[in-house]
PDB file of C-alpha atoms in Angstrom:
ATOM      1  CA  UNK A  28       8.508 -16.732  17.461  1.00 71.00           C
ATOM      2  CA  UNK A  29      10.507 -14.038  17.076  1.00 80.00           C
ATOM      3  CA  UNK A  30      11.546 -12.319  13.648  1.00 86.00           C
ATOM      4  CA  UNK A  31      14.464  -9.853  12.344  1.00 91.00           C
ATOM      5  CA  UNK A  32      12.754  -8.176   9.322  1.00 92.00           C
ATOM      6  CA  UNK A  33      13.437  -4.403   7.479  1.00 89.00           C
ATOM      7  CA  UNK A  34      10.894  -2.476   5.394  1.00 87.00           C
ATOM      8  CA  UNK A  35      12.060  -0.353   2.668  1.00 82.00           C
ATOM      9  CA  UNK A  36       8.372   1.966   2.017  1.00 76.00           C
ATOM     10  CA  UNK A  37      10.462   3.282  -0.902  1.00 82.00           C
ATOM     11  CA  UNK A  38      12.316   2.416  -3.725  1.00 88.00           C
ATOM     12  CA  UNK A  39      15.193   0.609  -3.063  1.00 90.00           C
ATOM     13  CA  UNK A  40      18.492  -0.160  -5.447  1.00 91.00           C
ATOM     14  CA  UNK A  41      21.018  -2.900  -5.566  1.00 93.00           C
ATOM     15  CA  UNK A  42      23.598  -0.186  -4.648  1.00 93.00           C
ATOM     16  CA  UNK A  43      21.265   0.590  -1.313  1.00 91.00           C
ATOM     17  CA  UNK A  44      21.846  -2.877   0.266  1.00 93.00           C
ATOM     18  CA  UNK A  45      25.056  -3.577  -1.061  1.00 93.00           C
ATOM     19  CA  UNK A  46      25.938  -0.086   1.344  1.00 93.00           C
ATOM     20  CA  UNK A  47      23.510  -1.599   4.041  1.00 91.00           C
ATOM     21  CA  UNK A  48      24.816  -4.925   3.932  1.00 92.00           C
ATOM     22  CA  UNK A  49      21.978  -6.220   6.400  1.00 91.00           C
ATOM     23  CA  UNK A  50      21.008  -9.630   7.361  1.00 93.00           C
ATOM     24  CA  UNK A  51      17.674 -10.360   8.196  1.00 94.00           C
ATOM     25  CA  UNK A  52      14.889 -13.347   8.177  1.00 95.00           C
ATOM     26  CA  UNK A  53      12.345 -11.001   6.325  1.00 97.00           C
ATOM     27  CA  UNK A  54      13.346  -8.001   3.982  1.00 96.00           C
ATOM     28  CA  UNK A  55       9.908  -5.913   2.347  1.00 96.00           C
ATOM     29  CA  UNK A  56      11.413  -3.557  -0.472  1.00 94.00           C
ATOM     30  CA  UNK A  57      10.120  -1.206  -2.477  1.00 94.00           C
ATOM     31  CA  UNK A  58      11.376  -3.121  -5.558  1.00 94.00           C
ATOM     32  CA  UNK A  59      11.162  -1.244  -9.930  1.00 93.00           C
ATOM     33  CA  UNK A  60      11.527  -4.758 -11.245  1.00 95.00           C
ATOM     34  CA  UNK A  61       7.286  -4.883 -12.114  1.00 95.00           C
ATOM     35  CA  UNK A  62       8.105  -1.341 -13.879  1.00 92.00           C
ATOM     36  CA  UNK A  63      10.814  -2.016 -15.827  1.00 92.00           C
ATOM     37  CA  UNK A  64       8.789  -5.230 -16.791  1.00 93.00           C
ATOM     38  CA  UNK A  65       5.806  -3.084 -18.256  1.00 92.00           C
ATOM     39  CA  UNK A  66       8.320  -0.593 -20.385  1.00 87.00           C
ATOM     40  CA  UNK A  67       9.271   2.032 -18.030  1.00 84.00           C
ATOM     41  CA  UNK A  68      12.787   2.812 -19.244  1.00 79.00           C
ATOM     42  CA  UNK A  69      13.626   5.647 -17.040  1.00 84.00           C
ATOM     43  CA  UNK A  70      14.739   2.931 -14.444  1.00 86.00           C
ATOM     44  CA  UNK A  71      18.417   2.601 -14.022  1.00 84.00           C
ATOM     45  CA  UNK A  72      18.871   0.342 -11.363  1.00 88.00           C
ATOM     46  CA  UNK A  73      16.411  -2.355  -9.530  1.00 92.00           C
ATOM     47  CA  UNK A  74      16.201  -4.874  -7.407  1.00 95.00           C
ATOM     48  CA  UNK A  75      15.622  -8.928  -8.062  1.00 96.00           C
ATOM     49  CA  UNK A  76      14.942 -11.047  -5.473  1.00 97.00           C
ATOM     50  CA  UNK A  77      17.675 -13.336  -6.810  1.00 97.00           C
ATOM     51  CA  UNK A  78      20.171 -10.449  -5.546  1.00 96.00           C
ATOM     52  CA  UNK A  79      18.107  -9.708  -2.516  1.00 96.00           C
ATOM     53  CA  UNK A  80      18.203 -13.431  -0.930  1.00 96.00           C
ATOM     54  CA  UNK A  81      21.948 -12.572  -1.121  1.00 95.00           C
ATOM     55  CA  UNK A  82      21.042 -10.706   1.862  1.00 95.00           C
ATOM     56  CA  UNK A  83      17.871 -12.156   3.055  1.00 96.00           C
ATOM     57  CA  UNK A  84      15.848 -15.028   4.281  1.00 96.00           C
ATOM     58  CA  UNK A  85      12.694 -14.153   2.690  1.00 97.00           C
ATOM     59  CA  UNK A  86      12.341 -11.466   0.087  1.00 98.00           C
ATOM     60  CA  UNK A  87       8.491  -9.822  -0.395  1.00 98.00           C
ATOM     61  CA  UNK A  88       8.020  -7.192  -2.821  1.00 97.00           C
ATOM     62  CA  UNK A  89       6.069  -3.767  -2.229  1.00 96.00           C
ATOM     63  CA  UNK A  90       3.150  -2.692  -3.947  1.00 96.00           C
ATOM     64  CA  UNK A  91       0.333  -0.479  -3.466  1.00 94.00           C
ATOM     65  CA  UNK A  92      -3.428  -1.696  -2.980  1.00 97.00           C
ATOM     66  CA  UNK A  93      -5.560   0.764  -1.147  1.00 96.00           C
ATOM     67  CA  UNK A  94      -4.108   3.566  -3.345  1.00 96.00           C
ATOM     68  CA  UNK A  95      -2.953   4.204  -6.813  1.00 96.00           C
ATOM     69  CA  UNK A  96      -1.158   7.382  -8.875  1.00 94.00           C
ATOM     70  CA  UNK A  97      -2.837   7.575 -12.152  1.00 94.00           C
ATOM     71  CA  UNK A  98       0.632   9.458 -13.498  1.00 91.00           C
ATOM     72  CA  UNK A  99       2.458   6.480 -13.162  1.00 89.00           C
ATOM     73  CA  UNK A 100       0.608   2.955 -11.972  1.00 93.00           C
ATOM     74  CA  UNK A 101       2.373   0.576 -13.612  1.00 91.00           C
ATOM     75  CA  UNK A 102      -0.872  -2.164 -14.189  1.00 94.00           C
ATOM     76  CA  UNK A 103      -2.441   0.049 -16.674  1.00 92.00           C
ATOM     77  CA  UNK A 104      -0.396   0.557 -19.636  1.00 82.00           C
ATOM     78  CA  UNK A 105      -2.026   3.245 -20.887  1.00 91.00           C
ATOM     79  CA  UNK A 106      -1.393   6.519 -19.184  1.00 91.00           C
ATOM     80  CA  UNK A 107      -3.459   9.027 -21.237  1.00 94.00           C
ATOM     81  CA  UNK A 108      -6.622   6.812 -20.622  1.00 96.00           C
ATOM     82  CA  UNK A 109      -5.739   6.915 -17.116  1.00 95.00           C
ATOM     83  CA  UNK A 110      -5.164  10.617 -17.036  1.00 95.00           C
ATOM     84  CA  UNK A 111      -8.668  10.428 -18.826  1.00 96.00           C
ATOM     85  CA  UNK A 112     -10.308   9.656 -15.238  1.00 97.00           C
ATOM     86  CA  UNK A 113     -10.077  12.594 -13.730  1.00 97.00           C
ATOM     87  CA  UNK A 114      -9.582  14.508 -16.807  1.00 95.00           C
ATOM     88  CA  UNK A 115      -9.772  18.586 -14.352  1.00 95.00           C
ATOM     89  CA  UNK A 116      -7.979  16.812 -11.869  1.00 94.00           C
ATOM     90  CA  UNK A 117     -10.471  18.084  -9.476  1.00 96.00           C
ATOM     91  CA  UNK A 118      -9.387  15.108  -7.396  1.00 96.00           C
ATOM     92  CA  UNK A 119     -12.804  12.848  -8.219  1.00 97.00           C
ATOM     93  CA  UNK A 120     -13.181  10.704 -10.885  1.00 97.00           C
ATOM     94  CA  UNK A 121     -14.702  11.821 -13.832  1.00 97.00           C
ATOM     95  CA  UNK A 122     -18.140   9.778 -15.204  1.00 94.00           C
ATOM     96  CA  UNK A 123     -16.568   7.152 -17.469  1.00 94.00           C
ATOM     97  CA  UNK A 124     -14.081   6.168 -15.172  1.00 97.00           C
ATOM     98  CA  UNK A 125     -13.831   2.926 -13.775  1.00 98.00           C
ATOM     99  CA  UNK A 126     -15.897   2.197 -11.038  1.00 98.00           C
ATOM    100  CA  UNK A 127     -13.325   0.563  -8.514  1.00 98.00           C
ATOM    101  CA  UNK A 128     -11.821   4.719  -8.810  1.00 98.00           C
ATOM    102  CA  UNK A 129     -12.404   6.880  -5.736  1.00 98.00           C
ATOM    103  CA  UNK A 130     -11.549   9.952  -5.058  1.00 98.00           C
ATOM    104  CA  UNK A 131      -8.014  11.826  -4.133  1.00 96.00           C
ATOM    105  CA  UNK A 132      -6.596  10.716  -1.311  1.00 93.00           C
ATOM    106  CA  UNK A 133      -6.005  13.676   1.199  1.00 89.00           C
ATOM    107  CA  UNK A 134      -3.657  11.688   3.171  1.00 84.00           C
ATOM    108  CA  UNK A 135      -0.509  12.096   1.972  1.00 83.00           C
ATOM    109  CA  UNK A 136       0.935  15.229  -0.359  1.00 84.00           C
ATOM    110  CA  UNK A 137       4.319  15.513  -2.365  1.00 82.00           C
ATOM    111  CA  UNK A 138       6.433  18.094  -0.257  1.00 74.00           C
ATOM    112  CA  UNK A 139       6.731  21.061  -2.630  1.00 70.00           C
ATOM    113  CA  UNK A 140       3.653  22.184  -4.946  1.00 70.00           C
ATOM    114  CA  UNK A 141       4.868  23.581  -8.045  1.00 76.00           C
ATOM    115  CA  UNK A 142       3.071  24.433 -11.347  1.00 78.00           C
ATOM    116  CA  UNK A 143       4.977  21.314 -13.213  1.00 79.00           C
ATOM    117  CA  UNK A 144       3.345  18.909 -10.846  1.00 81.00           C
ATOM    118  CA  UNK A 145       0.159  17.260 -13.031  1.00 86.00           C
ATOM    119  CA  UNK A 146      -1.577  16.850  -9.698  1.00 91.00           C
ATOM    120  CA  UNK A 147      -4.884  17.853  -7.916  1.00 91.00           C
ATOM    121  CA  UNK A 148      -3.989  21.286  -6.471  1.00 89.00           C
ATOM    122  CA  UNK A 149      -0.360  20.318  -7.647  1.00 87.00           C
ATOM    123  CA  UNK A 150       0.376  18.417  -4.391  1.00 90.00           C
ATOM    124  CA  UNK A 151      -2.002  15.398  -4.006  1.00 93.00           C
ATOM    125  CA  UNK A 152      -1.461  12.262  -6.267  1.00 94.00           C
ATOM    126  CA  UNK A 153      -2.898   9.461  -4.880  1.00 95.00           C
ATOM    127  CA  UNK A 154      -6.618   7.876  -5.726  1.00 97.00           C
ATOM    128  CA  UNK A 155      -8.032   5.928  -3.423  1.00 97.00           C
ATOM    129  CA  UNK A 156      -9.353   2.437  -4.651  1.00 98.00           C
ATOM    130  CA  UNK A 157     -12.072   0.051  -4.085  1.00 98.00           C
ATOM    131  CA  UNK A 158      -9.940  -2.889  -4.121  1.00 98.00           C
ATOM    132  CA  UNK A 159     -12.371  -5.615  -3.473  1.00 98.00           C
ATOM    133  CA  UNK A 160     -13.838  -5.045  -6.883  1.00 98.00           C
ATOM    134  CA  UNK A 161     -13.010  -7.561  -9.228  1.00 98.00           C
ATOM    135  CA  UNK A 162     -11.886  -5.377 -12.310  1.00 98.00           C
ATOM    136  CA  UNK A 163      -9.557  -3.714  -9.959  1.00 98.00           C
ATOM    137  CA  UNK A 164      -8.152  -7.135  -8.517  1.00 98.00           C
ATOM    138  CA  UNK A 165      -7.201  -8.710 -12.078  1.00 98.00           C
ATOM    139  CA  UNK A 166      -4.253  -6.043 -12.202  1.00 97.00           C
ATOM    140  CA  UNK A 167      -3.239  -7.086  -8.822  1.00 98.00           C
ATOM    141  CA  UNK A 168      -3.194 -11.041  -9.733  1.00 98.00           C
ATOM    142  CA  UNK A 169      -1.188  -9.914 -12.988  1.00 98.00           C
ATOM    143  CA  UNK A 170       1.040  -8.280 -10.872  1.00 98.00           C
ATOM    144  CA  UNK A 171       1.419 -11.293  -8.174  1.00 98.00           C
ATOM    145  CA  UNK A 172       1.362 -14.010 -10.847  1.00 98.00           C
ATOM    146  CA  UNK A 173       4.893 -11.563 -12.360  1.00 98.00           C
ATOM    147  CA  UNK A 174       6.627 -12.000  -8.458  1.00 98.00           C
ATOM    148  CA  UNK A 175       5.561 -15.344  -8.157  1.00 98.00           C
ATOM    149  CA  UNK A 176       7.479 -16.655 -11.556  1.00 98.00           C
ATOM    150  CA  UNK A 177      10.333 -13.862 -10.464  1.00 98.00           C
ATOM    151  CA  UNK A 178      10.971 -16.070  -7.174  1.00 98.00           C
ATOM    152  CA  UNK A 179       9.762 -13.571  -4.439  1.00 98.00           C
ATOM    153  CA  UNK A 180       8.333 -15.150  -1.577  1.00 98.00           C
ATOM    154  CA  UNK A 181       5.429 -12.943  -1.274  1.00 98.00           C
ATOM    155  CA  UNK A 182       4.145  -9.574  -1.745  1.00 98.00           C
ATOM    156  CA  UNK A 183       3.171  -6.621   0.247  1.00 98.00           C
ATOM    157  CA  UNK A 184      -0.044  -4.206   0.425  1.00 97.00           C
ATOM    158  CA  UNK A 185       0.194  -0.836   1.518  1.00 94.00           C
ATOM    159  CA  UNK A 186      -2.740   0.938   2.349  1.00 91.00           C
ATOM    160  CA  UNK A 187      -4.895  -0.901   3.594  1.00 95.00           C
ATOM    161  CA  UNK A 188      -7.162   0.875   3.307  1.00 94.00           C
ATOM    162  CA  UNK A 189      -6.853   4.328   3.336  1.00 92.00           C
ATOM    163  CA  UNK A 190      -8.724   6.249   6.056  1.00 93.00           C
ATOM    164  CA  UNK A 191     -10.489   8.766   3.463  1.00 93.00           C
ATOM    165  CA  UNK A 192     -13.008   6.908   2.957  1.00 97.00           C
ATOM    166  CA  UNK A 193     -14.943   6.948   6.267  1.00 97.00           C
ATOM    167  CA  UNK A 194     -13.759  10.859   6.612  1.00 94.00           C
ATOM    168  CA  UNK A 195     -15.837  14.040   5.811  1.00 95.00           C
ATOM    169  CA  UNK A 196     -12.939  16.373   3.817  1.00 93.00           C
ATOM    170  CA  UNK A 197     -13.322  19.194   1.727  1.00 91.00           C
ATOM    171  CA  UNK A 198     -14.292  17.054  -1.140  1.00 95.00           C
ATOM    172  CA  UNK A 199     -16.942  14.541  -0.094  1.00 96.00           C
ATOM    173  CA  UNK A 200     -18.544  13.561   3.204  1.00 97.00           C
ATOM    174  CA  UNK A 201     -17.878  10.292   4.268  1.00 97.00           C
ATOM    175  CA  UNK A 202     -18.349   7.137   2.110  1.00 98.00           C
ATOM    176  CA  UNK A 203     -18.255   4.368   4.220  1.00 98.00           C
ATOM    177  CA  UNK A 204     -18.247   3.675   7.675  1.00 98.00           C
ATOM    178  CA  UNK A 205     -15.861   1.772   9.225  1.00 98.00           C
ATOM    179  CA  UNK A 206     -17.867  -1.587   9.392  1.00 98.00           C
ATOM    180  CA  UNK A 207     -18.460  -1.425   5.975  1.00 98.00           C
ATOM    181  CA  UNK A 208     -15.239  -0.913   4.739  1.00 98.00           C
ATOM    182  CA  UNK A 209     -14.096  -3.892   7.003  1.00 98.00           C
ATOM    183  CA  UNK A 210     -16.367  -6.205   5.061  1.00 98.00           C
ATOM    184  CA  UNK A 211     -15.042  -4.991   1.384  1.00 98.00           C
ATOM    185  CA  UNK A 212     -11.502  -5.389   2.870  1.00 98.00           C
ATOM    186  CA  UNK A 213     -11.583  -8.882   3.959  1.00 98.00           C
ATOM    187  CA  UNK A 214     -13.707  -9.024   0.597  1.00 98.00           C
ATOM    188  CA  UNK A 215     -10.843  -8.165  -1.054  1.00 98.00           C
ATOM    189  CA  UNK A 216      -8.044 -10.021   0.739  1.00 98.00           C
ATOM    190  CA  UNK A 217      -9.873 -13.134   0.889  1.00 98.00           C
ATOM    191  CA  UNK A 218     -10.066 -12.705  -2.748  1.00 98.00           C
ATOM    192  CA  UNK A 219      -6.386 -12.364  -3.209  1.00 98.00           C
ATOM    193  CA  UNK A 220      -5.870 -14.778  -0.643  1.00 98.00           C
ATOM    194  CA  UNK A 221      -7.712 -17.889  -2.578  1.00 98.00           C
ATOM    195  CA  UNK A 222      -5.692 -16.809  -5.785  1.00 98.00           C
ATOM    196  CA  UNK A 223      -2.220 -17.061  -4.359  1.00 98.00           C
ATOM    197  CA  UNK A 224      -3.516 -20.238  -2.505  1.00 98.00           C
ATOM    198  CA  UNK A 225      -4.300 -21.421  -6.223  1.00 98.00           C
ATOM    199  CA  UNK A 226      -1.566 -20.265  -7.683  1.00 98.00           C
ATOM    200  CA  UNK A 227       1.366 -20.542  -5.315  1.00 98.00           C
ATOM    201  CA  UNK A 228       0.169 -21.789  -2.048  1.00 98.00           C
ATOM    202  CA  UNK A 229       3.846 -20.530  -0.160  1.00 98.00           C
ATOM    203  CA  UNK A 230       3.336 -17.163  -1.581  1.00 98.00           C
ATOM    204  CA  UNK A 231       2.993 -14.795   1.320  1.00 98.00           C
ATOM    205  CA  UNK A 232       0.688 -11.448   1.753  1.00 98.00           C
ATOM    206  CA  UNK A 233       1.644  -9.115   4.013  1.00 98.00           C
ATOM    207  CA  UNK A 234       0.033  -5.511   4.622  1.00 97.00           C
ATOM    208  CA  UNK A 235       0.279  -2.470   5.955  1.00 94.00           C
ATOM    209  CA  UNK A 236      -1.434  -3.019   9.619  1.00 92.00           C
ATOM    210  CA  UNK A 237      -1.106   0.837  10.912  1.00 88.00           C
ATOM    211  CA  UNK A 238      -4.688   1.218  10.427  1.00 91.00           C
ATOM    212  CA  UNK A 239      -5.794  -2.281  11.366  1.00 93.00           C
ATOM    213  CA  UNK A 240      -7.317  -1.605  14.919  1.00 90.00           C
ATOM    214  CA  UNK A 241     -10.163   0.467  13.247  1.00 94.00           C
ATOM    215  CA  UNK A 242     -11.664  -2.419  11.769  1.00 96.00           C
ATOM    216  CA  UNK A 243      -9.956  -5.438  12.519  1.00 96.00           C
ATOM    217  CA  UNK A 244     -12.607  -6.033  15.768  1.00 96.00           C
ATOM    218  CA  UNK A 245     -15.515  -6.090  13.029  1.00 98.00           C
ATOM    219  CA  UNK A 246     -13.451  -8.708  10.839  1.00 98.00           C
ATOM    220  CA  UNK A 247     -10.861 -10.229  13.109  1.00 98.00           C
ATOM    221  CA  UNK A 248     -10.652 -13.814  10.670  1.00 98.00           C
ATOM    222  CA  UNK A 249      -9.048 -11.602   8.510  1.00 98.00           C
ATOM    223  CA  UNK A 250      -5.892 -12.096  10.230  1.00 98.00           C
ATOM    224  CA  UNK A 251      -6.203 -15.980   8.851  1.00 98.00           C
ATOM    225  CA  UNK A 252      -5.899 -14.566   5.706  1.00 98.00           C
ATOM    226  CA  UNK A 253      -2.599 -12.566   6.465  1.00 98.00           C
ATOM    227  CA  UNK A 254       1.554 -13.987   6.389  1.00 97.00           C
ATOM    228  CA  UNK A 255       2.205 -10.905   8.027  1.00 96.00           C
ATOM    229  CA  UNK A 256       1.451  -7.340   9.013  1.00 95.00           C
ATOM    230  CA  UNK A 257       3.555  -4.200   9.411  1.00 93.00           C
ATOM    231  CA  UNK A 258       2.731  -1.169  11.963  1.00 89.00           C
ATOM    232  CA  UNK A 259       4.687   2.098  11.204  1.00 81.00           C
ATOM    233  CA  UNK A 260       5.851   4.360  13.921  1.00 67.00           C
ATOM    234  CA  UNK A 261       4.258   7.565  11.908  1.00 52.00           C
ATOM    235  CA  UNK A 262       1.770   8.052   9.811  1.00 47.00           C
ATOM    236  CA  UNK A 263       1.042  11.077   6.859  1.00 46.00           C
ATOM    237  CA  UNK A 264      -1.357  13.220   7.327  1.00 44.00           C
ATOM    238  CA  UNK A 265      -2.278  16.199   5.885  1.00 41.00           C
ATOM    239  CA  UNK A 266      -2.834  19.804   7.126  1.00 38.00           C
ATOM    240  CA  UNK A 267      -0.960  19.916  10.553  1.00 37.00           C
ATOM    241  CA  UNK A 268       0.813  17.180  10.344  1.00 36.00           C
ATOM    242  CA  UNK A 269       1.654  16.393   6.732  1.00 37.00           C
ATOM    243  CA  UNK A 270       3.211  20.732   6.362  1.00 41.00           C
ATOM    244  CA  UNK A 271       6.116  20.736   4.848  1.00 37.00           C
ATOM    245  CA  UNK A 272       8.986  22.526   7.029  1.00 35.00           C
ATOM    246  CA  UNK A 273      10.967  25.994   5.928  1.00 38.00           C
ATOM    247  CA  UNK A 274      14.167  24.305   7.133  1.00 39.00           C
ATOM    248  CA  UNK A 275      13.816  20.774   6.025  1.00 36.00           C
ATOM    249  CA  UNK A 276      11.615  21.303   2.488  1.00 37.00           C
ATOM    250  CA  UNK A 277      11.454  17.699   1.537  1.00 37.00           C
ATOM    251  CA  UNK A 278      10.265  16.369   4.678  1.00 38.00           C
ATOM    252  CA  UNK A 279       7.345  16.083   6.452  1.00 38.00           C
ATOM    253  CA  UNK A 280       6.085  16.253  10.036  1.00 40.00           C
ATOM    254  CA  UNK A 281       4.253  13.230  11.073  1.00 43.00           C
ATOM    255  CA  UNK A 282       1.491  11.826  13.367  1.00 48.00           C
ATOM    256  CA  UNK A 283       3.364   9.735  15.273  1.00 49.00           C
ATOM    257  CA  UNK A 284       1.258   6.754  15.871  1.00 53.00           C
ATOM    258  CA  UNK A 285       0.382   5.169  19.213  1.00 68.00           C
ATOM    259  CA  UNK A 286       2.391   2.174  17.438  1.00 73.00           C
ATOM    260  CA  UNK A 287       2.641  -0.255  20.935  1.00 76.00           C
ATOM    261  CA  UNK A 288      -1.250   0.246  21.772  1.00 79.00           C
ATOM    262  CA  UNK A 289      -1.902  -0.823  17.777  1.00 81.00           C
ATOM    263  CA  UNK A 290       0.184  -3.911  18.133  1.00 83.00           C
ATOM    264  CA  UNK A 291      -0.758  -4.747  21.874  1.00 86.00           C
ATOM    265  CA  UNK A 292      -4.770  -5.158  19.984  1.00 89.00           C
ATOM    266  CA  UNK A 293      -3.793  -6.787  17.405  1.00 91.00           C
ATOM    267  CA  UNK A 294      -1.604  -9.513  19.265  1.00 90.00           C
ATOM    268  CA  UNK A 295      -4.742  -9.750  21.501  1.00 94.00           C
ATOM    269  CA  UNK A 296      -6.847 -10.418  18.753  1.00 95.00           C
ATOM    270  CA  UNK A 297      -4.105 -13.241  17.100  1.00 95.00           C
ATOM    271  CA  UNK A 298      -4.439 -14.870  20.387  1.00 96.00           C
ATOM    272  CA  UNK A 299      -7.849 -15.041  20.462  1.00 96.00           C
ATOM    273  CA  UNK A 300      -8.313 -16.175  16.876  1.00 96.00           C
ATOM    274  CA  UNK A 301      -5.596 -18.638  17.483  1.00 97.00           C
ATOM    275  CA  UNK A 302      -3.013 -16.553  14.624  1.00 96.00           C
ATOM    276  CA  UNK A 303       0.711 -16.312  15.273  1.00 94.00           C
ATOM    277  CA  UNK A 304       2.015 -14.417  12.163  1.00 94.00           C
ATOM    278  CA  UNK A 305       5.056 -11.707  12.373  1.00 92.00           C
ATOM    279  CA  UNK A 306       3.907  -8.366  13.280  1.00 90.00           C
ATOM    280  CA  UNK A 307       6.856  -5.703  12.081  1.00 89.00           C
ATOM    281  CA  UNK A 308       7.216  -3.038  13.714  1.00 81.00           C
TER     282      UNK A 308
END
């Protein structure tokens, strides 16, 4: 079956798709409305999914899973205890931290380092997180039991997981392999899986796929777990490919992603597993 579908990986406003003024069966968007829900007031405009289906078929909100910002995650109320982490912002968690924390993800970088930017070496926000972990998942079931009584139809995962973890990099040799990060993923999905199926057994997940043909062959049920699964065309990296440009400052050069070969296995794998769920491209 074939799908018409958008993904927003950013923050999008009312004001966006009122300018837009798409029509699609499936619309993921990089909606505040979880933010302004747990106090942050710096938010001027956001998205419902009451205003989205305006536009839309089926409306699934963004969210991160692989990856968090300890400036600003949302889940955990408390920002100076999660500052408290990684305290020297050496880009590891500090001991006292929770255990689902791992380290700074090298993957992607803000554009422009400056001294204002509360980041390890100014530039690198994001923590990789071991998401299967149970103390980890009960912000993520807050988060999908607040879309769920909001009307979305489902929710999406990026990061899935990040590649850091099975990488040597200048701060740690490489902490799992790919096999074994396979298992704690479907660990983890399964887990979130079973709770929407509890809670709100329409409810859809849907995740970021780009990296899903580096471990999908050692867990290929996973895809019975899945609504959905998006492949980007590029993907941030850092170094040679993630260096921000003289001309064009707030962009980034990108490893463009063998995108067709990553969907052609993973369509090969639905068929042999018996899955036909839409694969976004």
């Amino acid at each position: 079956m074939t799908y018409s579908a958008i993904y927003q990986p950013g923050i999008t406003t009312t004001s966006d798709l009122l300018e837009a003024n798409l029509s699609v069966d499936i619309a993921i968007i990089g909606t505040t409305e979880y933010w302004v829900d747990k106090g942050d007031t710096s938010i001027k405009e956001t998205v419902t999914s009451e205003y989205a289906r305006t536009f839309f078929d089926q409306v699934i909100a963004m969210t991160q899973l692989g990856e968090i910002g300890l400036q600003w995650w949302p889940n955990h109320p408390n920002t100076e205890e999660r500052l408290s982490w990684d305290q020297d912002v050496d880009g590891l968690p500090d001991k006292g931290a929770p255990s689902w924390l791992g380290p700074i993800s090298l993957e992607w970088k803000v554009p422009v380092s400056t001294d204002s930017n509360p980041y390890y070496e100014r530039q690198y926000p994001l923590y990789s997180v071991r998401f299967w972990e149970d103390d980890f998942l009960k912000y993520i079931k807050e988060e999908i039991l607040f879309y769920q009584g909001k009307g979305w139809d489902g929710i999406y995962f990026d990061t899935v997981p990040p590649t850091n973890w099975t990488e040597d990099n200048a701060l740690h040799s490489a902490i799992y392999t790919w096999e074994e990060l396979a298992d704690y993923c479907y660990s983890g999905l399964k887990k979130l899986h079973d709770f929407t199926n509890s809670t709100s057994p329409d409810f859809k997940i849907f995740i970021n796929g780009t990296v899903l043909d580096h471990w999908i062959h050692y867990r290929p049920e996973v895809l019975h777990l899945l609504d959905g699964i998006v492949i980007e065309k590029a993907f941030f990296r850092d170094g040679e490919f993630a260096e921000a440009t003289k001309e064009h400052p707030s962009h980034y050069k990108l490893k463009h992603w063998n995108q067709r070969a990553v969907w052609q296995n993973i369509l090969s794998i639905m068929d042999q597993q018996g899955v036909d769920i839409p694969v976004i491209l």
